Each structure stands twice: as structure tokens, then as C-alpha cells.
mmCIF file of C-alpha atoms and ligand atoms in Angstrom:
data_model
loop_
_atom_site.group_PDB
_atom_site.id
_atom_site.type_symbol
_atom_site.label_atom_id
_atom_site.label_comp_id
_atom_site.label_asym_id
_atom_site.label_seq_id
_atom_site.Cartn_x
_atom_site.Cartn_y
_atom_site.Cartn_z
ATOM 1 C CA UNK W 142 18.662 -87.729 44.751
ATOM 2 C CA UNK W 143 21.092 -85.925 43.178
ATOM 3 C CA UNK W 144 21.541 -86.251 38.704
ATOM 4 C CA UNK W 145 24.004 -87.519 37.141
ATOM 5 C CA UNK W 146 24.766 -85.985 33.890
ATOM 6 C CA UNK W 147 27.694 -86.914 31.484
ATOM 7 C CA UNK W 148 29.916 -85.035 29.383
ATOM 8 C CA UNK W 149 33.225 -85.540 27.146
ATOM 9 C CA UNK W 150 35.845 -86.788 28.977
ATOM 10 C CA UNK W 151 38.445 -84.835 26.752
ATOM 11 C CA UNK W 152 36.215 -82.038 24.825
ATOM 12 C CA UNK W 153 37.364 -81.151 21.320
ATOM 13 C CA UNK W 154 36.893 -78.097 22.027
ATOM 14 C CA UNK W 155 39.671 -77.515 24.678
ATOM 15 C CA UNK W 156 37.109 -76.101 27.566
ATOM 16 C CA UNK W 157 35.386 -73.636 25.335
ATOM 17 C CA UNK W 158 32.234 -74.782 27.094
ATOM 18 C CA UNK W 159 30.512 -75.292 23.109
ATOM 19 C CA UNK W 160 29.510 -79.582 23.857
ATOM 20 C CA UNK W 161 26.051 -79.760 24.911
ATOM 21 C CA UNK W 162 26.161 -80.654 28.411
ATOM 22 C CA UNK W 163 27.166 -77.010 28.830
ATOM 23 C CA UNK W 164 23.651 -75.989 28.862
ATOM 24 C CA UNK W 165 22.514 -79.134 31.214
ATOM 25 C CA UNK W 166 24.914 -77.843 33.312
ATOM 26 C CA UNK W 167 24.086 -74.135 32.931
ATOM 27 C CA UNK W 168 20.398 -74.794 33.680
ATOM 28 C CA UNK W 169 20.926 -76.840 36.881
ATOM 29 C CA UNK W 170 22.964 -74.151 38.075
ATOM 30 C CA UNK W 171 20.189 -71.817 37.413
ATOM 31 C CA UNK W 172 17.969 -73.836 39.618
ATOM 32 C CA UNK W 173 20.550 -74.439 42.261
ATOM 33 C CA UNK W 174 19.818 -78.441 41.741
ATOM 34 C CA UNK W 175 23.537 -79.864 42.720
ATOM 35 C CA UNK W 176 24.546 -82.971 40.570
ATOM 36 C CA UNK W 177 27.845 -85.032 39.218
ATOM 37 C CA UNK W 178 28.606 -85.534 36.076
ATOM 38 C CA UNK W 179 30.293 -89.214 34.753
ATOM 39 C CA UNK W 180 32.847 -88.297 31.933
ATOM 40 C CA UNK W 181 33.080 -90.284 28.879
ATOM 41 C CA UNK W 182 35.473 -91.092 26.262
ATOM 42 C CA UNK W 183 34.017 -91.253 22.325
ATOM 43 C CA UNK W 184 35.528 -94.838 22.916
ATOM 44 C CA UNK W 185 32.513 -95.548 25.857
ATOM 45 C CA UNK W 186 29.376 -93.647 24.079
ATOM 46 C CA UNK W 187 29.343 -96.224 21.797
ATOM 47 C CA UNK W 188 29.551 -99.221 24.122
ATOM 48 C CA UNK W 189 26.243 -100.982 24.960
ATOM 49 C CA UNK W 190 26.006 -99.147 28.530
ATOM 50 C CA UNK W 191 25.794 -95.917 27.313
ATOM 51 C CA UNK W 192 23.484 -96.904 24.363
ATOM 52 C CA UNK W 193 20.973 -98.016 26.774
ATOM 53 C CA UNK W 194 21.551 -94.569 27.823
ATOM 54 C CA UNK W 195 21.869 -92.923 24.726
ATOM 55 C CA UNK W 196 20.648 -94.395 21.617
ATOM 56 C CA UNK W 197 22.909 -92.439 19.287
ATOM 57 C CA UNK W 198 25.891 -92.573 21.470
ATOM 58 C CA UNK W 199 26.492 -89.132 22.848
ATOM 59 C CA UNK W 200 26.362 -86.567 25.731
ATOM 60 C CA UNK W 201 24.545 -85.044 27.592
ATOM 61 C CA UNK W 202 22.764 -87.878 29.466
ATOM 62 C CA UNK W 203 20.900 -87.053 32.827
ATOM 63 C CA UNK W 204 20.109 -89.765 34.772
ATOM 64 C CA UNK W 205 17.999 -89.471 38.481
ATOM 65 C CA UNK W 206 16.845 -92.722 40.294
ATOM 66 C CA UNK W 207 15.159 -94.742 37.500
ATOM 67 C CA UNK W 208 14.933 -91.765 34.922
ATOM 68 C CA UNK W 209 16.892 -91.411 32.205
ATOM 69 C CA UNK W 210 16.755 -89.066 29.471
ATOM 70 C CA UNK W 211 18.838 -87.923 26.355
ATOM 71 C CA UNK W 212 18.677 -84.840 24.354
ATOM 72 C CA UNK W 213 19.936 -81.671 25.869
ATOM 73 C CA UNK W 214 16.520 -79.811 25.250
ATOM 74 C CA UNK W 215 14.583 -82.242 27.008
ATOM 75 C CA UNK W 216 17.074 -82.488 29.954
ATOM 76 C CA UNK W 217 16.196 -78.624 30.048
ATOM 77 C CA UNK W 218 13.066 -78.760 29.661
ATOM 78 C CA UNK W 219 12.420 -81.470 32.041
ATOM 79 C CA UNK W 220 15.064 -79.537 34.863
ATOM 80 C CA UNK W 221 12.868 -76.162 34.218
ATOM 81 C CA UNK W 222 9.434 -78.298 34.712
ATOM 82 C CA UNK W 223 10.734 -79.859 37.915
ATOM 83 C CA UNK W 224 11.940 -76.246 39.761
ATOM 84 C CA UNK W 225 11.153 -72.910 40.249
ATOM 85 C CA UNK W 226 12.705 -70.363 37.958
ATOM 86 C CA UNK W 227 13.411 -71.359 34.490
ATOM 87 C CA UNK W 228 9.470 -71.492 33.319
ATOM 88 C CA UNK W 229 7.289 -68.632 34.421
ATOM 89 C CA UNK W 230 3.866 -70.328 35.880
ATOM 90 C CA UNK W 231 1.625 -68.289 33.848
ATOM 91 C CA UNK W 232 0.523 -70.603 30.912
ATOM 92 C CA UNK W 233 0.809 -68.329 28.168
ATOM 93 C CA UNK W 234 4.072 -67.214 29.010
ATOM 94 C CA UNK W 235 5.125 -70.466 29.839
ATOM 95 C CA UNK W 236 4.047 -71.035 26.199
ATOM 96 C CA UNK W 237 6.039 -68.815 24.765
ATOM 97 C CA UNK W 238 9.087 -69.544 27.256
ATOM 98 C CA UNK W 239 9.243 -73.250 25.949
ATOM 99 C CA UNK W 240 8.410 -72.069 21.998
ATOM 100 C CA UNK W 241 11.869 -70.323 22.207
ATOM 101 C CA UNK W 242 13.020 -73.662 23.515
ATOM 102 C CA UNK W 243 12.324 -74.855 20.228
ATOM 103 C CA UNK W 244 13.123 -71.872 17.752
ATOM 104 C CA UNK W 245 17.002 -71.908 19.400
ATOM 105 C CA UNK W 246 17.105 -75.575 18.709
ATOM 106 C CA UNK W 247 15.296 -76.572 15.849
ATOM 107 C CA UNK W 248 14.905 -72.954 14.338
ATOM 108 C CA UNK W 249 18.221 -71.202 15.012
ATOM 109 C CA UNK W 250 20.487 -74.193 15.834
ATOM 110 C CA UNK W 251 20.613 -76.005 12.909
ATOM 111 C CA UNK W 252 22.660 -73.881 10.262
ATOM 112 C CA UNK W 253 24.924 -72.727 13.212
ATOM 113 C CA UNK W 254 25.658 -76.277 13.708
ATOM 114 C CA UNK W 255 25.893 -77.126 9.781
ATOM 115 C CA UNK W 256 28.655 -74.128 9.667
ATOM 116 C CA UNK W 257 30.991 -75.009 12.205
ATOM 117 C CA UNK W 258 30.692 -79.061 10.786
ATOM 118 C CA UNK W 259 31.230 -77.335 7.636
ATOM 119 C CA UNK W 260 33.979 -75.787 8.820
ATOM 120 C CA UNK W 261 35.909 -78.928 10.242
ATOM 121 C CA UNK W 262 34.528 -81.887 7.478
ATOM 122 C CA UNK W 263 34.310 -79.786 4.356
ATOM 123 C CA UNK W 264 37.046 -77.370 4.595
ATOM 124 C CA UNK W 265 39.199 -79.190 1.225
ATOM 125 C CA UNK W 266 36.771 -79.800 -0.337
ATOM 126 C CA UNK W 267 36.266 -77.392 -3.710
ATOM 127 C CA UNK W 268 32.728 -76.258 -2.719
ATOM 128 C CA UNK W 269 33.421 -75.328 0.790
ATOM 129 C CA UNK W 270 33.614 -71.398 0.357
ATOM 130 C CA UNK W 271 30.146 -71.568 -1.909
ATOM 131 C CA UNK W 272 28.600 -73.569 1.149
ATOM 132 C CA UNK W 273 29.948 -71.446 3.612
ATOM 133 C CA UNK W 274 28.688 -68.455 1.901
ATOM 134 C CA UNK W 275 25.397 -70.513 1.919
ATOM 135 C CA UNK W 276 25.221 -70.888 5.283
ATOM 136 C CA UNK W 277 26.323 -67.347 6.324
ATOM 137 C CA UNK W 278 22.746 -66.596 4.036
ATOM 138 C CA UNK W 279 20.984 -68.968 6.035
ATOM 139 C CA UNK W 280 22.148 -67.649 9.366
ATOM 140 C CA UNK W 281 22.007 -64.176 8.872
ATOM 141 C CA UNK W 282 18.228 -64.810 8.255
ATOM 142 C CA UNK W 283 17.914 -66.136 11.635
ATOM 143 C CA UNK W 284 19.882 -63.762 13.323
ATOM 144 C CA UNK W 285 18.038 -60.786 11.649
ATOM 145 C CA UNK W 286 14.431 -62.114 13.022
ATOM 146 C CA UNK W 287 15.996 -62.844 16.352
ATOM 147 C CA UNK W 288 17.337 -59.106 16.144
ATOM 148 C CA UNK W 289 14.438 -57.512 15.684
ATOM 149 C CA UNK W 290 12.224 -59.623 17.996
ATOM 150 C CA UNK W 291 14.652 -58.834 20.637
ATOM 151 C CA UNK W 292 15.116 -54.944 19.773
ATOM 152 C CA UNK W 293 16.519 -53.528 23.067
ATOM 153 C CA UNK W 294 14.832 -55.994 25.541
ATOM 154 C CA UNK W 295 17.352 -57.940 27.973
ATOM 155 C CA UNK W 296 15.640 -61.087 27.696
ATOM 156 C CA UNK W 297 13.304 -62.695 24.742
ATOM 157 C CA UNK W 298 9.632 -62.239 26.444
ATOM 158 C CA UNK W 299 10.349 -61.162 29.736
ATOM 159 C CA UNK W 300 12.401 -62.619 32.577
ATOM 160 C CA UNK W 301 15.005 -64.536 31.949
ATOM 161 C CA UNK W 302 13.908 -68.514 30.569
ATOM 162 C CA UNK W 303 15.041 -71.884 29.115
ATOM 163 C CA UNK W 304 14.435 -70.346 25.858
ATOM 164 C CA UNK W 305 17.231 -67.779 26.646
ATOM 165 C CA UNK W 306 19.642 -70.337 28.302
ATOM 166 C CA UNK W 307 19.221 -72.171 25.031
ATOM 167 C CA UNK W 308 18.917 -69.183 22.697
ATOM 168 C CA UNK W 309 22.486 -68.052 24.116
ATOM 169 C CA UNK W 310 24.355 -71.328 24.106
ATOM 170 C CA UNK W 311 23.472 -71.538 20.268
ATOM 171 C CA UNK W 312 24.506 -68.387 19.553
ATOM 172 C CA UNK W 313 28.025 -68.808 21.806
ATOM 173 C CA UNK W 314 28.676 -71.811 19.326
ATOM 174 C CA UNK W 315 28.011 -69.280 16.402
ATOM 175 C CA UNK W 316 30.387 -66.655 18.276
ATOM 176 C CA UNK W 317 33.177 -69.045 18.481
ATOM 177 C CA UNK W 318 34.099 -69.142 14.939
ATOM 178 C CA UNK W 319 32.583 -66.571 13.065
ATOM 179 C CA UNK W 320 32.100 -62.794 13.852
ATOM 180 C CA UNK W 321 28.841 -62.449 12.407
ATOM 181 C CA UNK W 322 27.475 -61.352 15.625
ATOM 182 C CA UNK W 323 29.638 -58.212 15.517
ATOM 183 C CA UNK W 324 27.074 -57.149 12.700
ATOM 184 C CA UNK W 325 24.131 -57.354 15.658
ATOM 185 C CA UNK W 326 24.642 -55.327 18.719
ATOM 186 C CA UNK W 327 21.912 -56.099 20.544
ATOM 187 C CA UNK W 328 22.228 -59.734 20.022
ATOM 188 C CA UNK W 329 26.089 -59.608 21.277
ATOM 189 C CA UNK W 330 24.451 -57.798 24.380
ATOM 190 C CA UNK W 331 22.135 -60.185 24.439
ATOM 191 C CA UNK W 332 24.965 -63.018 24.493
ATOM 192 C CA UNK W 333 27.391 -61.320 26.989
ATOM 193 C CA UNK W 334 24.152 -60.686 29.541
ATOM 194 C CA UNK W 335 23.495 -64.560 29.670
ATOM 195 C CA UNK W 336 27.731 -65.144 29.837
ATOM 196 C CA UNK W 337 27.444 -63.177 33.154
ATOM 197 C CA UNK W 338 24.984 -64.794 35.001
ATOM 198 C CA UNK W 339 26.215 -66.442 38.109
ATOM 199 C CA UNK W 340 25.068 -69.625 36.872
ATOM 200 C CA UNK W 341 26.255 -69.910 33.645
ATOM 201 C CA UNK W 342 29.786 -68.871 34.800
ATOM 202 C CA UNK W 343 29.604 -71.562 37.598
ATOM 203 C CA UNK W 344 28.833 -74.262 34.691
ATOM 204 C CA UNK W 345 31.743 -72.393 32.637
ATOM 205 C CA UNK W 346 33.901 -72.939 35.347
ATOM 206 C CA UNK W 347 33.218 -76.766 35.991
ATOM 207 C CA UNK W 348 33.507 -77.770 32.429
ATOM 208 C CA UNK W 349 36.698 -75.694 32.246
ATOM 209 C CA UNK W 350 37.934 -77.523 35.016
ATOM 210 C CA UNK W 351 37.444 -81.053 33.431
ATOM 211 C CA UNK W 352 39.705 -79.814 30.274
ATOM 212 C CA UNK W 353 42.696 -78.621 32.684
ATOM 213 C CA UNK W 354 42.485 -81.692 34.801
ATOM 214 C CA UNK W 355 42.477 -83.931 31.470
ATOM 215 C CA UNK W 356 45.240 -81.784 29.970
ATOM 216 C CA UNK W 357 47.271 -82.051 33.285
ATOM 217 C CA UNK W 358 46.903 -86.065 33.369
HETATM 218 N N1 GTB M 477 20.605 -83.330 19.707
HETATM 219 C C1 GTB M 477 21.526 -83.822 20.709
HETATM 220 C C2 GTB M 477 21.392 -82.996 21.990
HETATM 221 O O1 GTB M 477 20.990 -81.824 21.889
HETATM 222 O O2 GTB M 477 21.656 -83.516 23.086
HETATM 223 C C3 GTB M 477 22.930 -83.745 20.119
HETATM 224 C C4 GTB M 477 23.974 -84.283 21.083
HETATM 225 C C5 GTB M 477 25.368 -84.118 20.500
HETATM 226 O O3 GTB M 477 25.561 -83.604 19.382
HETATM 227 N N2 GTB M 477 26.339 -84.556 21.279
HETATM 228 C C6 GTB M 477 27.718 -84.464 20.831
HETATM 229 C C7 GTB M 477 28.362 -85.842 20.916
HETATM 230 O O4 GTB M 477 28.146 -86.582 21.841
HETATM 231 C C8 GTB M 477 28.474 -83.514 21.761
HETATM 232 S S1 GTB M 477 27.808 -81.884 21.669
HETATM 233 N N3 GTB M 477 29.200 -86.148 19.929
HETATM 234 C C9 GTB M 477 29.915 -87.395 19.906
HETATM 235 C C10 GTB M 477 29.424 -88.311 18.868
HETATM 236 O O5 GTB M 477 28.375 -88.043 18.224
HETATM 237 O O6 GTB M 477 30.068 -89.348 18.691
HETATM 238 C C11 GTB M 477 28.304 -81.421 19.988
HETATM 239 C C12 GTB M 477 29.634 -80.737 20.015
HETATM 240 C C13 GTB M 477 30.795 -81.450 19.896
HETATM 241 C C14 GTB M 477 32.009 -80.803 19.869
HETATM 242 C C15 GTB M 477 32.032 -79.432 19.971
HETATM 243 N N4 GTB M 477 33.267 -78.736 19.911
HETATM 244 O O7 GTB M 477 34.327 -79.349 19.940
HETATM 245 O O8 GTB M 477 33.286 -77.505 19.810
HETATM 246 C C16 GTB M 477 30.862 -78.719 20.133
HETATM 247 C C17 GTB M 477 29.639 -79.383 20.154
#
């Protein structure tokens, strides 16, 4: 049976592929699972049918038969458990794979996240360039362990892995308003490499596609 996932009927981010459900999308691509995806306006995520769905209101949802889940990393995580491909099948390095699962979202996520809220909510107000520079601190910390635990390898620990897919979407929401990643070669390498996977520029392309149709109508 195939998913059902659902995403932003009009993203505020014009197509830039930076909601969540970019990374749903990206890893069912990855595991060649085909699905459809029910848009949603901000107007619907808070109705009582997508709260049974969603108990804060938001996408990414997945749905399957009688499943349901919420939470992007468990939609991953449950997508990489289910096929071949995204979770090596050695224990220990399927360990590791799903402990960079949580350092990109709990770890590395967060003060990406805080900056680019900062950046929309807090931009008038007269401590915004003190927390901004606050941030910056607090990201550059991250990005300068994630820079050296990388050195010159493609991936994090080994092949490709939901830890990347995750690791890279975080870091493409840092890349879209800040050039702090300039400062870290191998971590703009390590960015681009996951941009041109097959997959990830299939789920690029779809989400893309849902702007222009919804700019066109
Ligand atoms: N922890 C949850 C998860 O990982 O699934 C967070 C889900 C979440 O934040 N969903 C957002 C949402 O539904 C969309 S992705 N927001 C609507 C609401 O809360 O009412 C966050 C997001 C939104 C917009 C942009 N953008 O425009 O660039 C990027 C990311």
C-alpha cells in the first residue's frame, strides 16, 4: 500500500525544498518506496482531522493502512527500518547510523532552526543582532565538531545513511540564509554530495513542482 505523506500546500519558502517533508520525501526516494502526498493549508493542520493526525498541527504526516506517524525523524527512521538501504544491517553501524539521526536533529538542528526563526520573529526587535551573534556562537560549535568528525570522508561513518539524509537537510536550512558554511569546505562538499543524489533531486523536483503549480493557480 502505497504512503501518504503531507506537506504545505503553499510553502513559505517558495519551493526552496527547507519544510520538513523534504526529507520524508528525500528518504522514500532513496528507497524507491512510491507514495502521494495530501497538501495542506495552515488553515487545515489545525482542524480536528489533521490533529488526530498530528497533535501539534503540522507536516510531515505519513500515513500507510492503519499507521500513522508524525515527526519527520521518525517517518525516517521508520522508512529506513522497513527497506533496504538507508540502515546498514550490521548492529553497530546501524548504531551509529541512527545516533547521527539524532545529533542532526536534536544536536545540530536546533540553533539552525532558532536562527532562521530569529531571523523572521525577532528581526525589530533591539536585541536581535546580540542574539544573532549568539547563535552564530552556538552554531559554529556544531559545525566545527561536525567538521572535524567528517575530515575528508564523503559520508559520516561509511556509506551513505539516514543520519546523512538528515545531517544534510539541516545543514541546507543553515545554507539558505547564512554563509557560514563557506567557512567549512568539507562540510559544503559534504552538502553539495547529498544535493546530487538522484534521490534527493527527484524529492527536489516534486516539492518544486507543488510551489509552481500553486503559484500558477
Ligand atoms: N519536529 C517536527 C518534525 O520534525 O516533523 C517539526 C515539524 C514542523 O516544524 N513542521 C512545520 C509546520 O508544519 C513545517 S517544517 N509548521 C506549521 C505550523 O507549525 O503551524 C518547518 C519549516 C517551515 C517553513 C520553512 N520555510 O519557509 O523555509 C522551513 C521549515
Amino acid at each position: 500500500m502505497k504512503p501518504v505523506i503531507t506537506a504545505f500546500e503553499r510553502s513559505p519558502d517558495r519551493g526552496k525544498g527547507l519544510a520538513r517533508d523534504m526529507r520524508v520525501r528525500w528518504a522514500l526516494e532513496e528507497v524507491g518506496q512510491p507514495y502521494d502526498v495530501r497538501l495542506v493549508s495552515f488553515e487545515e493542520m489545525k482542524q480536528p482531522a489533521h490533529l488526530t493526525l498530528h497533535p501539534f498541527g503540522q507536516i510531515p504526516t505519513y500515513e500507510q493502512g492503519d499507521l500513522a506517524l508524525f515527526e519527520s525523524g521518525a517517518i525516517v527512521f521508520y522508512i529506513a527500518e522497513q527497506h533496504a538501504g538507508l540502515l546498514p544491517t550490521d548492529p553497530g553501524a546501524r548504531a551509529r547510523a541512527v545516533t547521527w539521526m539524532f545529533a542532526a536533529l536534536n544536536t545540530v538542528e536546533p540553533p539552525i532552526f532558532d536562527r532562521s526563526l530569529a531571523m523572521i520573529l525577532e528581526r525589530d526587535e533591539p536585541w536581535y543582532e546580540q542574539r544573532l551573534r549568539s547563535l552564530d556562537g552556538s552554531i559554529r560549535k556544531r559545525l566545527d565538531g561536525l567538521s572535524a568528525r567528517l575530515g575528508d570522508s564523503d559520508w559520516l561513518d561509511g556509506a551513505f545513511s539516514a543520519g546523512d539524509l538528515l545531517m544534510v537537510t539541516v545543514l541546507l536550512r543553515l545554507k539558505a540564509s547564512s554563509d557560514m558554511l563557506d567557512d567549512y569546505p568539507n562540510l559544503a562538499a559534504y552538502v553539495a554530495r547529498g544535493e546530487a543524489r538522484p534521490a534527493y533531486k527527484r524529492a527536489f523536483a516534486d516539492q518544486l513542482a507543488v510551489f509552481t503549480a500553486a503559484s500558477a493557480g
